[in-house]
Short mmCIF file of C-alpha atoms in Angstrom, two decimals:
data_model
loop_
_atom_site.label_atom_id
_atom_site.label_comp_id
_atom_site.label_asym_id
_atom_site.label_seq_id
_atom_site.Cartn_x
_atom_site.Cartn_y
_atom_site.Cartn_z
CA MET A 1 -11.41 -12.78 9.42
CA SER A 2 -8.13 -14.70 9.18
CA HIS A 3 -5.30 -13.82 11.55
CA LYS A 4 -2.54 -11.79 9.90
CA ARG A 5 0.97 -13.13 10.40
CA SER A 6 3.59 -10.77 11.80
CA GLY A 7 6.32 -11.94 9.43
CA LEU A 8 8.81 -12.22 12.30
CA LEU A 9 10.15 -15.71 11.57
CA SER A 10 10.27 -15.19 7.82
CA GLY A 11 11.96 -11.83 8.28
CA LEU A 12 14.60 -13.34 10.57
CA ILE A 13 15.47 -16.10 8.12
CA VAL A 14 15.44 -13.97 4.98
CA GLY A 15 17.37 -11.17 6.67
CA LEU A 16 20.02 -13.58 7.95
CA LEU A 17 20.53 -15.09 4.49
CA ALA A 18 20.76 -11.63 2.96
CA GLY A 19 23.27 -10.55 5.62
CA LEU A 20 25.49 -13.59 4.97
CA PHE A 21 25.33 -12.97 1.23
CA CYS A 22 26.31 -9.32 1.72
CA ALA A 23 29.15 -10.24 4.09
CA ALA A 24 30.56 -12.64 1.49
CA GLY A 25 30.26 -10.01 -1.21
CA LEU A 26 31.97 -7.34 0.89
CA GLY A 27 34.78 -9.76 1.80
CA ALA A 28 35.35 -10.43 -1.89
CA ALA A 29 35.36 -6.68 -2.56
CA VAL A 30 38.05 -6.21 0.10
CA LEU A 31 40.18 -8.87 -1.55
CA LEU A 32 39.75 -7.41 -5.02
CA GLN A 33 40.34 -3.79 -4.05
CA GLU A 34 44.01 -4.07 -5.00
CA SER A 35 42.96 -4.99 -8.53
CA LEU A 36 40.89 -1.83 -8.96
CA PRO A 37 42.34 1.35 -10.47
CA GLY A 38 43.98 3.61 -7.93
CA ASP A 39 41.75 6.53 -8.91
CA ILE A 40 38.72 4.61 -7.60
CA THR A 41 40.20 3.32 -4.35
CA THR A 42 41.86 6.61 -3.39
CA PHE A 43 39.05 8.95 -4.42
CA GLY A 44 37.85 11.02 -1.47
CA ASN A 45 40.52 9.51 0.81
CA GLY A 46 39.05 6.07 0.11
CA LEU A 47 35.73 6.80 1.85
CA PRO A 48 33.09 6.99 -0.94
CA LEU A 49 33.47 3.42 -2.22
CA PRO A 50 33.15 1.67 1.19
CA LEU A 51 30.30 3.98 2.13
CA ALA A 52 28.49 3.10 -1.09
CA LEU A 53 28.99 -0.60 -0.37
CA SER A 54 27.59 -0.10 3.14
CA LEU A 55 24.47 1.54 1.71
CA VAL A 56 24.07 -1.30 -0.80
CA ILE A 57 24.25 -3.83 2.04
CA ALA A 58 21.61 -1.91 3.98
CA LEU A 59 19.34 -1.82 0.93
CA VAL A 60 19.71 -5.55 0.26
CA VAL A 61 19.03 -6.54 3.87
CA SER A 62 16.09 -4.12 4.21
CA PHE A 63 14.41 -5.09 0.95
CA ALA A 64 14.88 -8.78 1.73
CA MET A 65 13.23 -8.41 5.14
CA GLY A 66 10.56 -6.10 3.75
CA SER A 67 9.61 -8.58 1.04
CA VAL A 68 7.81 -10.74 3.64
CA ARG A 69 5.53 -7.79 4.52
CA PRO A 70 6.53 -7.61 8.22
CA ARG A 71 4.09 -6.15 10.74
CA THR A 72 6.24 -6.26 13.87
CA PHE A 73 8.72 -3.59 14.91
CA VAL A 74 10.89 -6.31 16.50
CA LEU A 75 12.54 -6.72 13.10
CA VAL A 76 13.78 -3.12 13.12
CA PRO A 77 16.67 -3.59 15.61
CA ILE A 78 17.36 -7.02 14.12
CA ALA A 79 17.73 -5.49 10.66
CA THR A 80 20.13 -2.97 12.19
CA LEU A 81 22.24 -5.80 13.62
CA TYR A 82 22.14 -7.76 10.38
CA ALA A 83 23.31 -4.85 8.23
CA GLY A 84 26.01 -3.67 10.65
CA GLY A 85 27.12 -7.23 11.30
CA ALA A 86 27.37 -7.96 7.58
CA VAL A 87 29.71 -4.98 7.10
CA ALA A 88 31.87 -5.96 10.08
CA THR A 89 32.00 -9.63 9.06
CA GLY A 90 32.89 -8.78 5.47
CA GLN A 91 35.63 -6.41 6.54
CA ILE A 92 37.17 -8.91 8.95
CA ALA A 93 36.92 -11.88 6.57
CA GLY A 94 38.40 -10.06 3.60
CA LEU A 95 41.18 -8.45 5.62
CA ALA A 96 42.03 -11.73 7.37
CA ILE A 97 42.41 -13.60 4.10
CA MET A 98 44.46 -10.76 2.62
CA ILE A 99 46.83 -10.70 5.61
CA GLY A 100 47.05 -14.47 5.81
CA SER A 101 47.86 -14.80 2.11
CA ALA A 102 50.60 -12.19 2.42
CA GLN A 103 52.11 -14.03 5.38
CA ARG A 104 52.04 -17.38 3.61
CA ALA A 105 53.69 -15.96 0.47
CA PRO A 106 56.11 -13.20 1.51
CA GLY A 107 57.43 -11.02 -1.29
CA ARG A 108 54.42 -11.71 -3.48
CA GLN A 109 54.00 -9.22 -6.32
CA THR A 110 50.53 -10.16 -7.62
CA PRO A 111 47.42 -8.72 -5.90
CA THR A 112 45.23 -10.92 -3.76
CA GLY A 113 42.35 -12.60 -5.59
CA LEU A 114 39.46 -14.99 -5.01
CA SER A 115 41.81 -17.94 -5.47
CA ASP A 116 43.45 -17.02 -2.16
CA ILE A 117 40.29 -17.75 -0.16
CA THR A 118 41.42 -20.66 1.99
CA LEU A 119 40.77 -21.63 5.58
CA PRO A 120 44.50 -21.57 6.58
CA SER A 121 44.87 -18.03 5.21
CA PHE A 122 41.80 -16.90 7.08
CA ALA A 123 42.95 -18.50 10.35
CA GLU A 124 46.43 -17.00 10.15
CA GLY A 125 45.25 -13.48 9.35
CA LEU A 126 42.25 -13.38 11.69
CA PRO A 127 44.07 -12.18 14.86
CA GLU A 128 45.59 -9.24 13.04
CA ALA A 129 42.34 -8.46 11.26
CA LEU A 130 40.49 -8.27 14.57
CA ALA A 131 42.94 -5.59 15.67
CA LEU A 132 41.10 -3.34 13.23
CA TYR A 133 38.46 -2.90 15.94
CA ARG A 134 40.76 -3.01 18.97
CA ASP A 135 42.91 -0.05 18.02
CA PRO A 136 42.03 3.49 19.20
CA LEU A 137 38.99 5.07 17.63
CA ALA A 138 41.11 7.84 16.15
CA GLU A 139 42.64 5.20 13.86
CA THR A 140 39.72 2.83 13.31
CA TRP A 141 36.89 5.37 12.88
CA PRO A 142 36.43 4.65 9.14
CA ALA A 143 35.61 0.99 9.86
CA TRP A 144 33.08 1.99 12.53
CA LEU A 145 31.65 4.64 10.20
CA TYR A 146 30.86 2.04 7.53
CA ILE A 147 29.12 -0.15 10.12
CA ALA A 148 27.11 2.79 11.47
CA VAL A 149 25.99 3.90 8.01
CA ALA A 150 24.74 0.42 7.10
CA ALA A 151 22.99 -0.06 10.45
CA LEU A 152 21.30 3.35 10.41
CA ALA A 153 20.12 3.00 6.83
CA ALA A 154 18.66 -0.45 7.54
CA LEU A 155 16.91 0.88 10.66
CA VAL A 156 15.22 3.69 8.72
CA LEU A 157 14.22 1.54 5.74
CA VAL A 158 12.74 -1.34 7.77
CA THR A 159 10.91 1.10 10.07
CA LEU A 160 9.28 2.76 7.06
CA ARG A 161 8.38 -0.62 5.58
CA VAL A 162 6.78 -1.96 8.77
CA THR A 163 4.87 1.29 9.29
CA ARG A 164 3.55 1.21 5.74
CA VAL A 165 2.45 -2.44 5.98
CA ARG A 166 0.69 -1.90 9.31
CA ARG A 167 -1.12 1.17 8.00
CA SER A 168 -2.19 -0.66 4.84
CA GLN A 169 -3.49 -3.69 6.74
CA ARG A 170 -5.38 -1.52 9.22
CA ALA A 171 -7.12 0.18 6.31
CA GLN A 172 -7.98 -3.21 4.78
CA GLU A 173 -9.36 -4.52 8.08
CA ALA A 174 -11.51 -1.42 8.55
CA GLN A 175 -12.81 -1.79 5.00
CA ALA A 176 -13.60 -5.47 5.54
CA GLU A 177 -15.46 -4.72 8.79
CA GLU A 178 -17.65 -2.21 7.00
CA ILE A 179 -18.51 -4.76 4.33
CA GLU A 180 -19.15 -7.63 6.75
CA GLU A 181 -21.25 -5.62 9.22
CA PRO A 182 -24.90 -6.60 8.55
CA ARG A 183 -27.55 -3.91 8.42
CA GLU A 184 -30.43 -4.43 10.84
CA PRO A 185 -33.71 -5.08 8.97
CA GLU A 186 -36.43 -2.54 9.53
CA TYR A 187 -39.14 -3.94 11.76
CA ARG A 188 -42.67 -3.98 10.34
CA ALA A 189 -45.72 -5.41 12.04
CA PRO A 190 -47.95 -7.92 10.18
CA PHE A 191 -50.23 -6.33 7.57
CA GLU A 192 -48.46 -3.01 8.04
CA PRO A 193 -48.06 -1.23 4.71
CA ALA A 194 -44.57 -0.51 3.47
CA GLN A 195 -45.36 3.20 3.36
CA ALA A 196 -47.17 4.86 6.24
CA PRO A 197 -50.44 6.60 5.25
CA ALA A 198 -50.44 10.34 5.05
CA PRO A 199 -51.64 11.91 8.31
CA LYS A 200 -55.13 13.52 8.22
CA PRO A 201 -55.46 17.11 9.37
CA THR A 202 -56.89 17.50 12.81
CA THR A 203 -60.26 19.25 13.14
CA ASP A 204 -61.71 21.29 15.94
CA LEU A 205 -65.18 22.61 16.81
CA PHE A 206 -64.67 25.86 14.93
CA THR A 207 -63.70 24.26 11.62
CA PRO A 208 -66.70 24.25 9.23
CA ARG A 209 -67.58 20.85 7.91
CA LYS A 210 -68.03 20.14 4.23
CA PRO A 211 -71.70 20.01 3.24
CA ALA A 212 -73.01 16.58 2.56
CA ARG A 213 -73.58 15.74 -1.09
CA ASP A 214 -76.76 14.16 -2.35
#
């Protein structure tokens, strides 16, 4: 029987690419949030939309890593780091570019867009964007909440996927062993009939014998 791969290396690569893609998408969403209607961005104190984006990131990372049919639970904490890191990276990148663009063009009236994504804007706004995680937790708890939601969702989804794959492959291996196990042939001595003759009844001295026929 061929050795089953654990999917560790493939899961690491695919999960990393998915995390980078999600971080870029979240950074773009942060930049474009000023262009959205105020009813959407302010609904529920501004929590539902970022939470939904965090769940989407967790789904993308988890499904990407689960597509390689992983068998090892090592990918579970890594998926957690990928999803949480994608949220944090997207928040920092988008906020840094937004702050840097505002500093480079003071008094600007138009909202920040994708055309403002430049390396100088990112470098100038990065120190202030990092303060988002250095301030007291009473002020920065929403940012940590989005990271925690993405990480926890990815942990649960990848754990379920690995458990399901391991259970399925164990069932396949058990089925294959039953098919491959040869049945021992029944031993039969030379000239022995396939079916044993019927046993004759035992006789004793008190059993009358059949009379001989002429």
